[in-house]
Amino acid sequence: MPVFNVYLPAERFTNAQKYELSQALPQALNDALDIPADDRFVILTEQTAGNLYLDPSYMGMNRTDNAIVITVLFTAERPFSAKRRLTRAICARVSTVLGISPDDVFIALIPVPKENSSFARGELQLVTDQP
Amino acid sequence: MPVFNVYLPAERFTNAQKYELSQALPQALNDALDIPADDRFVILTEQTAGNLYLDPSYMGMNRTDNAIVITVLFTAERPFSAKRRLTRAICARVSTVLGISPDDVFIALIPVPKENSSFARGELQLVTDQP
Amino acid sequence: MPVFNVYLPAERFTNAQKYELSQALPQALNDALDIPADDRFVILTEQTAGNLYLDPSYMGMNRTDNAIVITVLFTAERPFSAKRRLTRAICARVSTVLGISPDDVFIALIPVPKENSSFARGELQLVTDQP
């Protein structure tokens, strides 16, 4: 179910890197949570400098012009331990494929209950005992 | 309140289709939930192929290059039955106006409590008994 | 933590206005909630007319072609009073810097628990007593 939205600085990463990024994110789901690697729904959005403002140092980080934001529509029912494994795996995979610092990877997990996701056909496939 | 974000493959749909899509989404709210048809807040984002990665078969579907993702900021207080009616109505309406397969329509409902929406003026209009 | 996504009509606001907008949003957090002004994570997205549909009058408003949508990834744990202070502050600051009517400012606060945010390095910094 996770859907990734990644906001990247425009014209900074190659097409090959963007493709690798689209693979790295489901790989992180697999690393952290054993989610099948074909659960792959990734939306990239490229932002010009005038349309992206990420503080360079908030929370003691050293963010650069490479900094990105990743939001993830993520199963609300997962515990904290799963979230921490996932954000660690995302940061590790993404910083590697994009060649950026771990300080440049901001992640927010947006909770979405299982019963709120339709993979297609208008059905809510993750609810197995539907009334 | 629902706000729709639709991520579409770029240069695949006509302006007329995009306009019809913007009408179809509030019509689906009306079909499923009797929400007034002028509750219409729709944001379309067109994605080049290198910026959109949707697995072609996950969960037993047959997704094509027409596949789209729809996220909906949706009232958190609604029950499962309302969600199912809504995702079915969205899929039916959208696949018709865009001329795409129901397999190509991914939907995620992001829960937003009523007290979190400001339709304008900085007020939270859906809370009627404000302290 | 708050991350702002702002959907603006394209080619309507100057670069200077967009920069001021990026400052006004964290200033609103500071006005309303004493959040440090360097907690600044702002993503702007410019929408052509065919990609943005906001009803001109729903809920008794008078929306124009200047109308914008702001979504905020906002701490789920905050009470209603904090939300109301925040949406009022956002509307006041934003309508001023963009020179638009308060009727043209739609805001939705998307709840994100503190334990879901990684400011960098894959860690979930807002959880202080991690198991």
mmCIF file of N, CA and C in Angstrom, chain B residues 22-69:
data_model
loop_
_atom_site.group_PDB
_atom_site.id
_atom_site.type_symbol
_atom_site.label_atom_id
_atom_site.label_comp_id
_atom_site.label_asym_id
_atom_site.label_seq_id
_atom_site.Cartn_x
_atom_site.Cartn_y
_atom_site.Cartn_z
ATOM 1 N N SER B 22 -12.419 16.552 -13.414
ATOM 2 C CA SER B 22 -12.645 17.474 -12.283
ATOM 3 C C SER B 22 -14.118 17.512 -11.885
ATOM 4 N N GLN B 23 -14.997 17.178 -12.811
ATOM 5 C CA GLN B 23 -16.423 17.099 -12.492
ATOM 6 C C GLN B 23 -16.796 15.731 -11.938
ATOM 7 N N ALA B 24 -16.138 14.706 -12.467
ATOM 8 C CA ALA B 24 -16.491 13.333 -12.083
ATOM 9 C C ALA B 24 -16.216 13.074 -10.603
ATOM 10 N N LEU B 25 -15.181 13.686 -10.080
ATOM 11 C CA LEU B 25 -14.811 13.397 -8.688
ATOM 12 C C LEU B 25 -15.857 13.919 -7.706
ATOM 13 N N PRO B 26 -16.268 15.188 -7.794
ATOM 14 C CA PRO B 26 -17.374 15.588 -6.904
ATOM 15 C C PRO B 26 -18.675 14.845 -7.214
ATOM 16 N N GLN B 27 -18.884 14.449 -8.461
ATOM 17 C CA GLN B 27 -20.083 13.654 -8.759
ATOM 18 C C GLN B 27 -20.030 12.318 -8.020
ATOM 19 N N ALA B 28 -18.844 11.741 -7.909
ATOM 20 C CA ALA B 28 -18.704 10.486 -7.153
ATOM 21 C C ALA B 28 -19.025 10.704 -5.676
ATOM 22 N N LEU B 29 -18.603 11.829 -5.129
ATOM 23 C CA LEU B 29 -18.967 12.161 -3.739
ATOM 24 C C LEU B 29 -20.480 12.248 -3.595
ATOM 25 N N ASN B 30 -21.094 12.831 -4.610
ATOM 26 C CA ASN B 30 -22.547 12.970 -4.565
ATOM 27 C C ASN B 30 -23.240 11.621 -4.722
ATOM 28 N N ASP B 31 -22.782 10.821 -5.676
ATOM 29 C CA ASP B 31 -23.338 9.472 -5.861
ATOM 30 C C ASP B 31 -23.290 8.675 -4.562
ATOM 31 N N ALA B 32 -22.129 8.685 -3.942
ATOM 32 C CA ALA B 32 -21.875 7.756 -2.834
ATOM 33 C C ALA B 32 -22.373 8.283 -1.501
ATOM 34 N N LEU B 33 -22.304 9.598 -1.314
ATOM 35 C CA LEU B 33 -22.462 10.140 0.035
ATOM 36 C C LEU B 33 -23.382 11.348 0.098
ATOM 37 N N ASP B 34 -24.032 11.666 -1.023
ATOM 38 C CA ASP B 34 -24.927 12.832 -1.075
ATOM 39 C C ASP B 34 -24.239 14.134 -0.688
ATOM 40 N N ILE B 35 -22.959 14.197 -0.902
ATOM 41 C CA ILE B 35 -22.240 15.451 -0.664
ATOM 42 C C ILE B 35 -22.589 16.412 -1.807
ATOM 43 N N PRO B 36 -22.843 17.697 -1.499
ATOM 44 C CA PRO B 36 -23.226 18.646 -2.553
ATOM 45 C C PRO B 36 -22.193 18.685 -3.680
ATOM 46 N N ALA B 37 -22.674 18.765 -4.909
ATOM 47 C CA ALA B 37 -21.778 18.685 -6.064
ATOM 48 C C ALA B 37 -20.870 19.899 -6.192
ATOM 49 N N ASP B 38 -21.157 20.967 -5.439
ATOM 50 C CA ASP B 38 -20.242 22.110 -5.510
ATOM 51 C C ASP B 38 -19.143 22.046 -4.442
ATOM 52 N N ASP B 39 -19.066 20.935 -3.719
ATOM 53 C CA ASP B 39 -17.912 20.691 -2.844
ATOM 54 C C ASP B 39 -16.822 20.121 -3.749
ATOM 55 N N ARG B 40 -16.127 21.023 -4.446
ATOM 56 C CA ARG B 40 -15.280 20.623 -5.573
ATOM 57 C C ARG B 40 -13.909 21.264 -5.437
ATOM 58 N N PHE B 41 -12.962 20.450 -5.003
ATOM 59 C CA PHE B 41 -11.590 20.910 -4.794
ATOM 60 C C PHE B 41 -10.671 19.847 -5.390
ATOM 61 N N VAL B 42 -10.181 20.105 -6.580
ATOM 62 C CA VAL B 42 -9.470 19.086 -7.350
ATOM 63 C C VAL B 42 -8.155 19.658 -7.867
ATOM 64 N N ILE B 43 -7.090 18.928 -7.585
ATOM 65 C CA ILE B 43 -5.746 19.309 -8.022
ATOM 66 C C ILE B 43 -5.223 18.189 -8.913
ATOM 67 N N LEU B 44 -4.879 18.528 -10.147
ATOM 68 C CA LEU B 44 -4.319 17.529 -11.061
ATOM 69 C C LEU B 44 -2.821 17.773 -11.217
ATOM 70 N N THR B 45 -2.064 16.700 -11.215
ATOM 71 C CA THR B 45 -0.624 16.798 -11.406
ATOM 72 C C THR B 45 -0.232 15.827 -12.505
ATOM 73 N N GLU B 46 0.438 16.348 -13.520
ATOM 74 C CA GLU B 46 0.818 15.490 -14.642
ATOM 75 C C GLU B 46 2.273 15.064 -14.486
ATOM 76 N N GLN B 47 2.459 13.774 -14.637
ATOM 77 C CA GLN B 47 3.776 13.183 -14.371
ATOM 78 C C GLN B 47 4.367 12.609 -15.660
ATOM 79 N N THR B 48 5.599 12.992 -15.957
ATOM 80 C CA THR B 48 6.302 12.330 -17.060
ATOM 81 C C THR B 48 6.618 10.883 -16.658
ATOM 82 N N ALA B 49 6.943 10.074 -17.663
ATOM 83 C CA ALA B 49 7.165 8.645 -17.397
ATOM 84 C C ALA B 49 8.281 8.433 -16.374
ATOM 85 N N GLY B 50 9.301 9.252 -16.427
ATOM 86 C CA GLY B 50 10.409 9.086 -15.492
ATOM 87 C C GLY B 50 10.090 9.529 -14.074
ATOM 88 N N ASN B 51 8.903 10.087 -13.878
ATOM 89 C CA ASN B 51 8.522 10.579 -12.552
ATOM 90 C C ASN B 51 7.303 9.870 -11.967
ATOM 91 N N LEU B 52 6.926 8.742 -12.563
ATOM 92 C CA LEU B 52 5.753 7.996 -12.068
ATOM 93 C C LEU B 52 6.010 6.503 -12.240
ATOM 94 N N TYR B 53 5.972 5.773 -11.138
ATOM 95 C CA TYR B 53 6.272 4.340 -11.168
ATOM 96 C C TYR B 53 5.177 3.595 -10.417
ATOM 97 N N LEU B 54 4.326 2.931 -11.172
ATOM 98 C CA LEU B 54 3.219 2.189 -10.582
ATOM 99 C C LEU B 54 3.350 0.748 -11.045
ATOM 100 N N ASP B 55 3.470 -0.162 -10.107
ATOM 101 C CA ASP B 55 3.699 -1.551 -10.485
ATOM 102 C C ASP B 55 2.578 -2.066 -11.394
ATOM 103 N N PRO B 56 2.948 -2.778 -12.480
ATOM 104 C CA PRO B 56 1.916 -3.192 -13.446
ATOM 105 C C PRO B 56 0.986 -4.291 -12.953
ATOM 106 N N SER B 57 1.371 -5.038 -11.914
ATOM 107 C CA SER B 57 0.527 -6.201 -11.590
ATOM 108 C C SER B 57 0.267 -6.406 -10.098
ATOM 109 N N TYR B 58 0.814 -5.581 -9.229
ATOM 110 C CA TYR B 58 0.672 -5.844 -7.799
ATOM 111 C C TYR B 58 -0.796 -5.965 -7.386
ATOM 112 N N MET B 59 -1.073 -6.967 -6.554
ATOM 113 C CA MET B 59 -2.423 -7.290 -6.086
ATOM 114 C C MET B 59 -3.290 -7.865 -7.209
ATOM 115 N N GLY B 60 -2.626 -8.468 -8.195
ATOM 116 C CA GLY B 60 -3.373 -9.179 -9.230
ATOM 117 C C GLY B 60 -4.041 -8.293 -10.269
ATOM 118 N N MET B 61 -3.541 -7.071 -10.414
ATOM 119 C CA MET B 61 -4.141 -6.155 -11.389
ATOM 120 C C MET B 61 -3.359 -6.173 -12.704
ATOM 121 N N ASN B 62 -3.938 -5.554 -13.697
ATOM 122 C CA ASN B 62 -3.283 -5.384 -14.988
ATOM 123 C C ASN B 62 -3.202 -3.892 -15.284
ATOM 124 N N ARG B 63 -2.202 -3.256 -14.663
ATOM 125 C CA ARG B 63 -2.062 -1.809 -14.866
ATOM 126 C C ARG B 63 -1.307 -1.510 -16.161
ATOM 127 N N THR B 64 -1.683 -0.409 -16.790
ATOM 128 C CA THR B 64 -1.058 -0.004 -18.050
ATOM 129 C C THR B 64 -0.399 1.366 -17.874
ATOM 130 N N ASP B 65 0.049 1.921 -18.982
ATOM 131 C CA ASP B 65 0.624 3.271 -18.949
ATOM 132 C C ASP B 65 -0.425 4.339 -18.669
ATOM 133 N N ASN B 66 -1.682 3.948 -18.647
ATOM 134 C CA ASN B 66 -2.748 4.892 -18.281
ATOM 135 C C ASN B 66 -2.952 5.009 -16.776
ATOM 136 N N ALA B 67 -2.256 4.202 -15.998
ATOM 137 C CA ALA B 67 -2.573 4.124 -14.565
ATOM 138 C C ALA B 67 -2.388 5.470 -13.867
ATOM 139 N N ILE B 68 -3.290 5.739 -12.943
ATOM 140 C CA ILE B 68 -3.289 6.995 -12.192
ATOM 141 C C ILE B 68 -3.384 6.697 -10.696
ATOM 142 N N VAL B 69 -3.004 7.691 -9.904
ATOM 143 C CA VAL B 69 -3.168 7.617 -8.447
ATOM 144 C C VAL B 69 -4.048 8.789 -8.016
#
